[in-house]
Coordinates of C-alpha atoms in Angstrom, one line a residue:
M25 CA 0.0 0.0 0.0
F26 CA 2.6 2.6 1.1
F27 CA 5.8 0.6 0.7
E28 CA 8.4 0.1 -1.9
R29 CA 9.7 -3.2 -0.5
P30 CA 11.0 -6.5 -1.9
D31 CA 8.3 -8.7 -3.2
S32 CA 7.1 -11.5 -0.9
G33 CA 6.6 -15.0 -2.0
E34 CA 5.7 -18.3 -0.2
L35 CA 9.2 -19.9 0.2
A36 CA 10.2 -18.8 3.7
V37 CA 13.1 -19.1 5.9
L38 CA 12.0 -19.2 9.6
V39 CA 14.2 -17.7 12.3
H40 CA 13.7 -18.5 16.1
L41 CA 16.1 -17.2 18.8
E42 CA 16.1 -18.2 22.4
L43 CA 16.8 -15.1 24.5
S44 CA 18.2 -15.7 28.0
A45 CA 16.4 -12.6 29.1
I46 CA 13.0 -14.4 28.5
D47 CA 12.1 -17.0 31.2
S48 CA 9.7 -19.0 29.1
P49 CA 10.7 -19.2 25.5
D50 CA 8.0 -19.7 22.8
D51 CA 7.4 -23.1 21.2
P52 CA 9.1 -23.2 17.8
R53 CA 6.4 -25.7 16.7
E54 CA 3.7 -23.1 17.2
F55 CA 5.7 -20.6 15.1
E56 CA 5.9 -23.1 12.3
E57 CA 2.2 -23.7 12.6
L58 CA 1.6 -19.9 12.3
A59 CA 3.7 -19.8 9.2
L60 CA 1.8 -22.7 7.6
S61 CA -1.5 -21.1 8.5
A62 CA -0.5 -18.0 6.7
G63 CA 0.3 -20.0 3.5
A64 CA 4.1 -19.9 3.8
D65 CA 6.2 -22.8 2.6
P66 CA 9.1 -23.1 5.1
V67 CA 12.2 -24.3 3.4
T68 CA 14.5 -24.2 6.5
F69 CA 14.4 -23.3 10.1
I70 CA 17.3 -21.4 11.7
F71 CA 17.8 -21.5 15.4
G72 CA 20.1 -19.4 17.6
Q73 CA 20.7 -18.1 21.1
R74 CA 21.5 -14.6 22.4
A75 CA 21.5 -12.9 25.7
T76 CA 19.7 -9.8 24.3
P77 CA 18.6 -8.8 20.8
D78 CA 21.1 -6.8 18.6
P79 CA 19.6 -3.3 18.5
K80 CA 20.3 -2.9 14.7
T81 CA 19.5 -6.3 13.2
F82 CA 18.0 -8.3 16.2
V83 CA 20.5 -11.1 15.3
G84 CA 24.3 -11.0 15.3
R85 CA 26.5 -10.6 12.3
G86 CA 27.3 -14.3 12.1
K87 CA 23.6 -15.4 12.3
L88 CA 22.6 -12.7 9.8
E89 CA 25.2 -14.2 7.3
E90 CA 23.8 -17.7 8.0
I91 CA 20.3 -16.5 7.2
R92 CA 21.4 -14.7 4.0
Q93 CA 23.1 -17.9 2.8
A94 CA 19.9 -19.9 3.6
V95 CA 17.9 -17.5 1.4
L96 CA 20.3 -17.8 -1.5
D97 CA 20.6 -21.7 -1.2
N98 CA 16.8 -22.2 -1.1
G99 CA 15.7 -19.4 -3.3
A100 CA 13.6 -18.1 -0.5
E101 CA 11.6 -14.8 -0.9
L102 CA 10.6 -14.3 2.7
V103 CA 12.3 -14.4 6.1
I104 CA 10.0 -14.6 9.1
F105 CA 11.1 -13.9 12.6
D106 CA 9.4 -15.5 15.7
H107 CA 9.9 -12.2 17.4
T108 CA 8.7 -8.6 17.3
L109 CA 11.1 -6.4 15.3
S110 CA 11.3 -2.7 15.5
P111 CA 10.8 -0.8 12.2
S112 CA 14.5 0.0 11.9
Q113 CA 15.5 -3.7 12.6
E114 CA 13.2 -4.8 9.8
R115 CA 14.6 -2.1 7.5
N116 CA 18.2 -3.1 8.3
V117 CA 17.7 -6.9 7.9
E118 CA 15.8 -6.3 4.6
R119 CA 18.7 -4.2 3.3
E120 CA 21.2 -7.0 4.2
L121 CA 19.2 -10.0 2.9
K122 CA 17.7 -8.3 -0.2
C123 CA 14.3 -9.9 0.5
R124 CA 11.1 -9.3 2.4
V125 CA 11.2 -9.6 6.2
L126 CA 8.2 -10.3 8.5
D127 CA 8.1 -10.4 12.3
R128 CA 5.6 -12.3 14.5
T129 CA 3.2 -9.4 14.7
G130 CA 3.1 -9.0 10.9
L131 CA 2.6 -12.8 10.5
I132 CA -0.4 -12.9 12.8
L133 CA -1.9 -9.8 11.1
D134 CA -1.6 -11.5 7.7
I135 CA -3.4 -14.6 9.1
F136 CA -6.1 -12.5 10.5
A137 CA -6.5 -10.7 7.2
Q138 CA -7.1 -14.1 5.4
R139 CA -9.6 -15.3 8.1
A140 CA -11.9 -12.3 8.5
R141 CA -15.2 -12.9 6.8
T142 CA -17.7 -10.4 8.2
H143 CA -17.7 -6.7 7.7
E144 CA -16.9 -6.1 11.3
G145 CA -14.0 -8.6 11.2
K146 CA -12.5 -7.0 8.2
L147 CA -12.7 -3.6 9.8
Q148 CA -11.0 -4.8 12.9
V149 CA -8.2 -6.5 11.0
E150 CA -7.7 -3.4 8.8
L151 CA -7.4 -1.2 11.9
A152 CA -4.8 -3.4 13.4
Q153 CA -2.9 -3.4 10.1
L154 CA -3.0 0.3 9.7
R155 CA -1.8 0.9 13.2
H156 CA 1.1 -1.5 12.6
M157 CA 1.8 0.2 9.2
A158 CA 1.9 3.6 10.8
T159 CA 5.0 2.8 12.7
R160 CA 6.7 1.6 9.6
L161 CA 5.6 4.2 7.1
V162 CA 8.8 6.2 7.1
R163 CA 11.1 3.4 5.9
G164 CA 9.4 3.0 2.5
W165 CA 9.2 6.7 1.7
T166 CA 12.5 8.2 2.8
H167 CA 13.3 9.0 -0.9
L168 CA 10.1 11.1 -1.1
E169 CA 10.6 13.2 2.0
R170 CA 10.9 16.4 0.0
Q171 CA 8.7 19.3 -1.0
K172 CA 6.6 19.1 -4.3
G173 CA 8.0 21.1 -7.1
G174 CA 7.0 22.3 -10.5
I175 CA 5.0 25.2 -11.8
G176 CA 2.2 26.1 -9.4
L177 CA 3.4 23.7 -6.8
R178 CA 6.4 25.6 -5.3
G179 CA 6.6 27.0 -1.9
P180 CA 5.5 25.6 1.5
G181 CA 3.5 22.4 1.3
E182 CA 3.7 19.0 2.7
T183 CA 6.0 16.1 1.9
Q184 CA 4.7 12.9 0.3
L185 CA 5.4 11.3 3.6
E186 CA 3.3 13.8 5.5
T187 CA 0.5 13.4 3.0
D188 CA 0.5 9.6 3.5
R189 CA 0.5 9.9 7.2
R190 CA -2.5 12.2 7.0
L191 CA -4.4 9.8 4.8
L192 CA -3.5 6.9 7.1
R193 CA -4.7 8.8 10.1
A194 CA -8.0 9.7 8.4
R195 CA -8.6 6.1 7.5
I196 CA -7.8 4.9 11.1
D197 CA -10.3 7.6 12.5
S198 CA -13.0 6.4 10.0
I199 CA -12.6 2.8 11.0
E200 CA -12.6 3.6 14.7
K201 CA -15.9 5.5 14.3
K202 CA -17.4 2.5 12.5
L203 CA -16.2 0.1 15.2
E204 CA -17.5 2.3 17.9
K205 CA -21.0 2.0 16.3
V206 CA -20.5 -1.8 16.3
R207 CA -19.5 -1.6 20.0
R208 CA -22.7 0.4 20.9
Q209 CA -24.8 -2.1 19.0
R210 CA -23.3 -5.0 20.9
E211 CA -23.8 -3.1 24.1
Q212 CA -27.5 -2.7 23.3
G213 CA -27.8 -6.4 22.7
R214 CA -26.1 -7.2 26.0
R215 CA -28.4 -4.9 27.9
A216 CA -31.5 -6.5 26.2
R217 CA -30.2 -9.9 27.2
S218 CA -29.6 -8.6 30.8
R219 CA -33.1 -7.3 31.0
A220 CA -34.5 -10.6 29.8
E221 CA -32.3 -12.4 32.4
V222 CA -30.7 -14.5 29.6
A223 CA -27.2 -15.7 30.7
T224 CA -24.3 -15.4 28.2
V225 CA -21.7 -18.1 28.2
S226 CA -18.5 -17.4 26.1
L227 CA -16.1 -20.0 24.8
V228 CA -12.5 -18.8 25.3
G229 CA -9.2 -20.5 25.0
Y230 CA -6.0 -20.9 23.1
T231 CA -6.2 -21.0 19.3
N232 CA -7.0 -24.4 17.8
A233 CA -8.2 -25.8 21.1
G234 CA -11.4 -26.9 19.5
K235 CA -13.8 -24.1 20.5
S236 CA -15.7 -23.9 17.2
T237 CA -16.1 -27.7 17.0
L238 CA -17.5 -27.7 20.5
F239 CA -19.7 -24.7 19.6
N240 CA -21.1 -26.6 16.6
R241 CA -21.7 -29.7 18.7
L242 CA -23.6 -27.8 21.4
T243 CA -25.7 -25.6 19.0
D244 CA -26.0 -27.7 15.8
A245 CA -24.5 -24.6 14.1
D246 CA -22.3 -24.7 11.0
V247 CA -19.4 -22.5 12.1
Y248 CA -16.3 -22.7 10.0
V249 CA -13.9 -25.3 11.5
R250 CA -10.4 -26.1 10.4
D251 CA -7.4 -27.7 12.0
Q252 CA -5.4 -24.5 11.8
L253 CA -4.6 -21.4 14.0
F254 CA -7.1 -18.6 14.1
A255 CA -9.8 -20.5 12.1
T256 CA -12.4 -18.3 13.9
L257 CA -12.2 -14.5 13.9
D258 CA -15.8 -13.4 13.7
P259 CA -17.9 -14.0 16.9
T260 CA -20.9 -16.2 16.5
M261 CA -23.8 -16.4 19.0
R262 CA -26.6 -19.0 19.4
R263 CA -29.4 -19.7 21.8
V264 CA -29.2 -22.9 23.8
D265 CA -31.9 -24.2 26.1
L266 CA -30.7 -25.7 29.3
P267 CA -32.7 -28.2 31.5
N268 CA -34.2 -26.7 34.6
V269 CA -32.5 -23.3 33.8
G270 CA -33.9 -22.0 30.6
A271 CA -32.3 -20.2 27.7
M272 CA -28.7 -19.1 27.5
V273 CA -26.7 -17.5 24.7
L274 CA -23.5 -19.3 23.7
A275 CA -20.8 -17.2 22.1
D276 CA -17.8 -18.4 20.1
T277 CA -14.8 -16.0 20.2
V278 CA -11.4 -15.5 18.6
G279 CA -8.6 -17.8 19.9
F280 CA -5.8 -16.4 21.9
V281 CA -2.1 -16.9 21.3
S282 CA 1.1 -16.1 23.3
H283 CA 2.3 -12.6 22.7
L284 CA -0.9 -11.6 21.0
P285 CA -0.1 -8.2 19.5
H286 CA -1.5 -5.4 21.6
K287 CA -2.7 -3.8 18.3
L288 CA -4.9 -6.8 17.8
V289 CA -6.3 -6.8 21.3
E290 CA -7.3 -3.2 20.8
A291 CA -8.8 -3.7 17.4
F292 CA -10.8 -6.7 18.6
R293 CA -12.0 -5.2 21.8
A294 CA -15.6 -4.9 20.4
T295 CA -15.5 -8.7 19.9
L296 CA -13.7 -9.5 23.1
E297 CA -16.1 -7.5 25.1
E298 CA -18.6 -10.4 24.5
A299 CA -16.2 -12.5 26.7
A300 CA -15.7 -9.7 29.2
S301 CA -19.4 -9.3 29.9
A302 CA -20.3 -13.0 29.9
T303 CA -22.1 -14.7 32.9
L304 CA -19.8 -17.7 32.6
L305 CA -16.5 -18.4 30.6
L306 CA -16.0 -21.8 29.2
H307 CA -12.1 -22.1 29.1
V308 CA -11.5 -24.7 26.4
V309 CA -8.1 -26.5 26.8
D310 CA -6.4 -28.9 24.4
A311 CA -6.1 -31.8 26.9
A312 CA -3.6 -33.5 24.6
A313 CA -1.2 -30.5 24.4
E314 CA 2.1 -31.2 26.2
D315 CA 2.4 -27.5 27.3
R316 CA -1.2 -27.0 28.2
L317 CA -0.4 -25.4 31.5
H318 CA 1.6 -22.7 29.7
L319 CA -1.2 -22.3 27.2
M320 CA -3.8 -21.9 29.9
E321 CA -1.6 -19.2 31.5
E322 CA -1.4 -17.3 28.3
V323 CA -5.2 -17.3 28.0
Q324 CA -5.4 -16.0 31.6
N325 CA -3.0 -13.1 30.6
V326 CA -5.3 -12.1 27.7
L327 CA -8.4 -12.3 29.9
A328 CA -6.8 -10.0 32.4
E329 CA -6.0 -7.5 29.7
I330 CA -9.6 -7.3 28.6
D331 CA -10.8 -7.1 32.2
A332 CA -12.3 -10.7 32.2
G333 CA -9.9 -12.3 34.5
E334 CA -12.2 -12.3 37.6
L335 CA -15.3 -13.8 35.8
P336 CA -16.5 -17.3 36.8
Q337 CA -14.8 -20.0 34.7
L338 CA -15.6 -23.6 33.9
L339 CA -12.6 -25.5 32.5
V340 CA -13.3 -27.7 29.5
Y341 CA -10.6 -30.3 28.7
N342 CA -11.2 -31.1 25.1
K343 CA -9.7 -33.7 22.7
I344 CA -9.7 -36.6 25.2
D345 CA -10.0 -38.8 22.2
L346 CA -6.3 -38.2 21.7
L347 CA -5.5 -39.5 25.2
Q348 CA -5.2 -43.0 26.4
D349 CA -7.6 -44.4 29.0
C350 CA -9.3 -41.0 29.5
E351 CA -13.1 -41.1 30.1
P352 CA -15.5 -38.2 30.0
R353 CA -16.2 -36.9 33.5
I354 CA -17.0 -33.9 35.7
E355 CA -14.5 -32.6 38.3
R356 CA -16.0 -30.9 41.3
D357 CA -14.5 -28.7 44.1
E358 CA -14.8 -29.3 47.8
Q359 CA -18.3 -27.8 47.7
G360 CA -19.4 -30.1 44.9
V361 CA -19.5 -27.3 42.4
P362 CA -18.4 -28.3 38.8
R363 CA -14.9 -27.1 38.2
A364 CA -13.9 -28.9 35.0
V365 CA -15.3 -31.2 32.4
W366 CA -13.4 -33.7 30.2
L367 CA -14.8 -34.4 26.8
S368 CA -14.2 -34.8 23.1
A369 CA -16.0 -32.3 20.9
V370 CA -15.2 -34.3 17.8
S371 CA -16.9 -37.5 19.0
G372 CA -19.4 -35.8 21.2
A373 CA -18.3 -37.9 24.2
G374 CA -18.9 -36.0 27.5
C375 CA -20.8 -33.1 25.8
E376 CA -24.0 -34.0 27.8
L377 CA -21.9 -33.7 31.0
L378 CA -20.8 -30.2 29.9
I379 CA -24.5 -29.2 29.5
E380 CA -25.1 -30.6 33.0
A381 CA -22.2 -28.6 34.5
I382 CA -23.2 -25.4 32.8
A383 CA -26.8 -25.8 34.0
E384 CA -25.5 -26.4 37.6
R385 CA -23.3 -23.4 37.4
L386 CA -25.9 -21.1 36.0
G387 CA -28.5 -22.7 38.2
E388 CA -26.7 -21.2 41.2
Q389 CA -28.7 -18.0 40.2
M390 CA -32.1 -19.8 40.0
V391 CA -34.9 -20.2 42.5
S392 CA -37.2 -23.3 42.6
G393 CA -40.1 -24.0 44.8
L394 CA -43.9 -23.7 45.4
L395 CA -45.7 -20.4 45.7
V396 CA -49.3 -20.2 47.0
T397 CA -51.2 -17.1 45.9
T398 CA -54.7 -16.0 46.8
P399 CA -57.4 -14.9 44.3
Q400 CA -56.6 -11.4 45.2
Q401 CA -53.0 -11.9 44.0
S402 CA -53.9 -12.9 40.4
R403 CA -51.7 -10.0 39.1
L404 CA -48.7 -11.7 40.6
R405 CA -49.7 -15.0 38.9
A406 CA -50.0 -13.2 35.6
Q407 CA -46.6 -11.6 36.0
L408 CA -45.0 -15.1 36.7
Y409 CA -46.6 -16.4 33.6
E410 CA -45.3 -13.5 31.5
I411 CA -41.6 -14.4 32.3
N412 CA -42.3 -18.2 31.8
A413 CA -41.5 -18.9 35.5
V414 CA -44.5 -21.3 36.1
Q415 CA -43.8 -25.0 35.5
S416 CA -47.2 -26.2 36.8
E417 CA -50.2 -25.0 38.8
N418 CA -52.9 -26.5 41.0
Y419 CA -56.0 -25.0 42.6
R420 CA -57.1 -25.6 46.2
D421 CA -60.6 -25.9 47.3
N422 CA -60.6 -22.4 48.8
G423 CA -59.5 -20.8 45.5
D424 CA -55.8 -20.5 46.4
C425 CA -53.4 -21.3 43.5
E426 CA -50.3 -23.5 44.0
L427 CA -47.6 -22.5 41.5
Q428 CA -44.5 -24.6 40.9
L429 CA -41.8 -22.0 40.0
L430 CA -38.3 -21.9 38.4
L431 CA -37.0 -18.4 37.8
P432 CA -33.9 -16.2 38.3
R433 CA -33.4 -15.1 41.8
S434 CA -33.4 -11.5 40.8
D435 CA -36.9 -11.8 39.2
F436 CA -38.2 -13.6 42.2
Q437 CA -37.0 -10.9 44.6
R438 CA -38.3 -8.1 42.3
L439 CA -41.8 -9.6 41.9
L440 CA -42.4 -10.5 45.6
A441 CA -40.9 -7.4 47.0
P442 CA -44.3 -5.5 47.1
Y443 CA -45.8 -8.3 49.1
K444 CA -43.2 -8.6 51.8
E445 CA -44.7 -6.1 54.2
C446 CA -48.3 -7.0 53.3
E447 CA -50.6 -9.0 55.4
G448 CA -51.5 -12.3 53.7
A449 CA -48.3 -12.4 51.6
P450 CA -47.9 -15.3 49.3
E451 CA -46.8 -18.5 51.0
W452 CA -43.4 -19.7 49.7
K453 CA -41.8 -23.1 50.2
A454 CA -38.4 -23.7 48.5
S455 CA -38.1 -26.9 46.7
S456 CA -35.8 -29.6 48.1
E457 CA -34.5 -29.9 44.6
A458 CA -33.8 -26.3 44.3
T459 CA -30.3 -25.3 43.2
P460 CA -28.5 -23.5 46.0
G461 CA -28.2 -19.8 45.4

């Protein structure tokens, strides 16, 4: 768009350094999966170790020569670093290698650009790309940093670089306004669900943990599923009816990844707010992953960044079909509350246990029991029917009505509040089967 840079092809040299300044180095296999997901064809993988990155080229002189030789030997057109490079480092390495250089942030942005399908998703990706591009604009246009000349164009004006910066800023402002409108629309939807007392359950987790497969299994939806990183970018929501609880809204969200670029977190804030405002988070974990504890920690870091770290969570250990002698089950804490569910979204084994666990967790906010109203309290009876709280009813000989109820605790307290101080208040008997509140 704004760059005069070397062309980029699919043959790629991958570079991964272990820096002693970083306690937990990234998994090179995940980096390779990211490159493959972007459509790159890795021809060789170069490893190295350094105490700290070189300020000019990130890698040392010897390692840079090794990369240059690998590019020549394999006819590579692209070098991808598993690290975040500064604009000057990218420029210096490109000048040395005479080919296109991409860092981890640019790689993830490219994957997101390929995956976005909805108008909102495309806007979010473009915003992140433009913010990333703004920091690198100067390097492609240094030769144009001069005043315009010619008849009628002399005198004070703006350089080509300044013009492009202004156009870039205008486009960023335009996208931010459109996304703000999307954010307000989502907020209206959340308020409407809140007024209707409909719980929202959001699927979160590391990318490729199986969230969309599980979403399709629970909702009979047809969300795009592929064994690749960031297969889902655009949020999808479906209604699910739970036994003894009622309706809930299940939301599928974008997967997380270690060192998720901050530009992406900011751009996708409208989408991630669905997770931040959820009643319950289903943290989907790849149970077959060797480093699942590290991946779970990375997810918690992103949740904390979007102010969702304190929300109630239910762990979902997926892909037990890849483990030996692992049966579907519900793990409970000392109080008997479901803490984790082991299942396989592909085969469906254990999915009924997940529904049961979700119903229990959401049922903590429900009230169940028998309410006896007098004929004079028919308005209360009508109100209970309006919110579908009545499961059955029976009339006594004296005209009193016995209503078997199941409803949110907040609705129960709101409707019965006017009768608390009244003589002849409705008789209430909590069900022995009621879920503890």
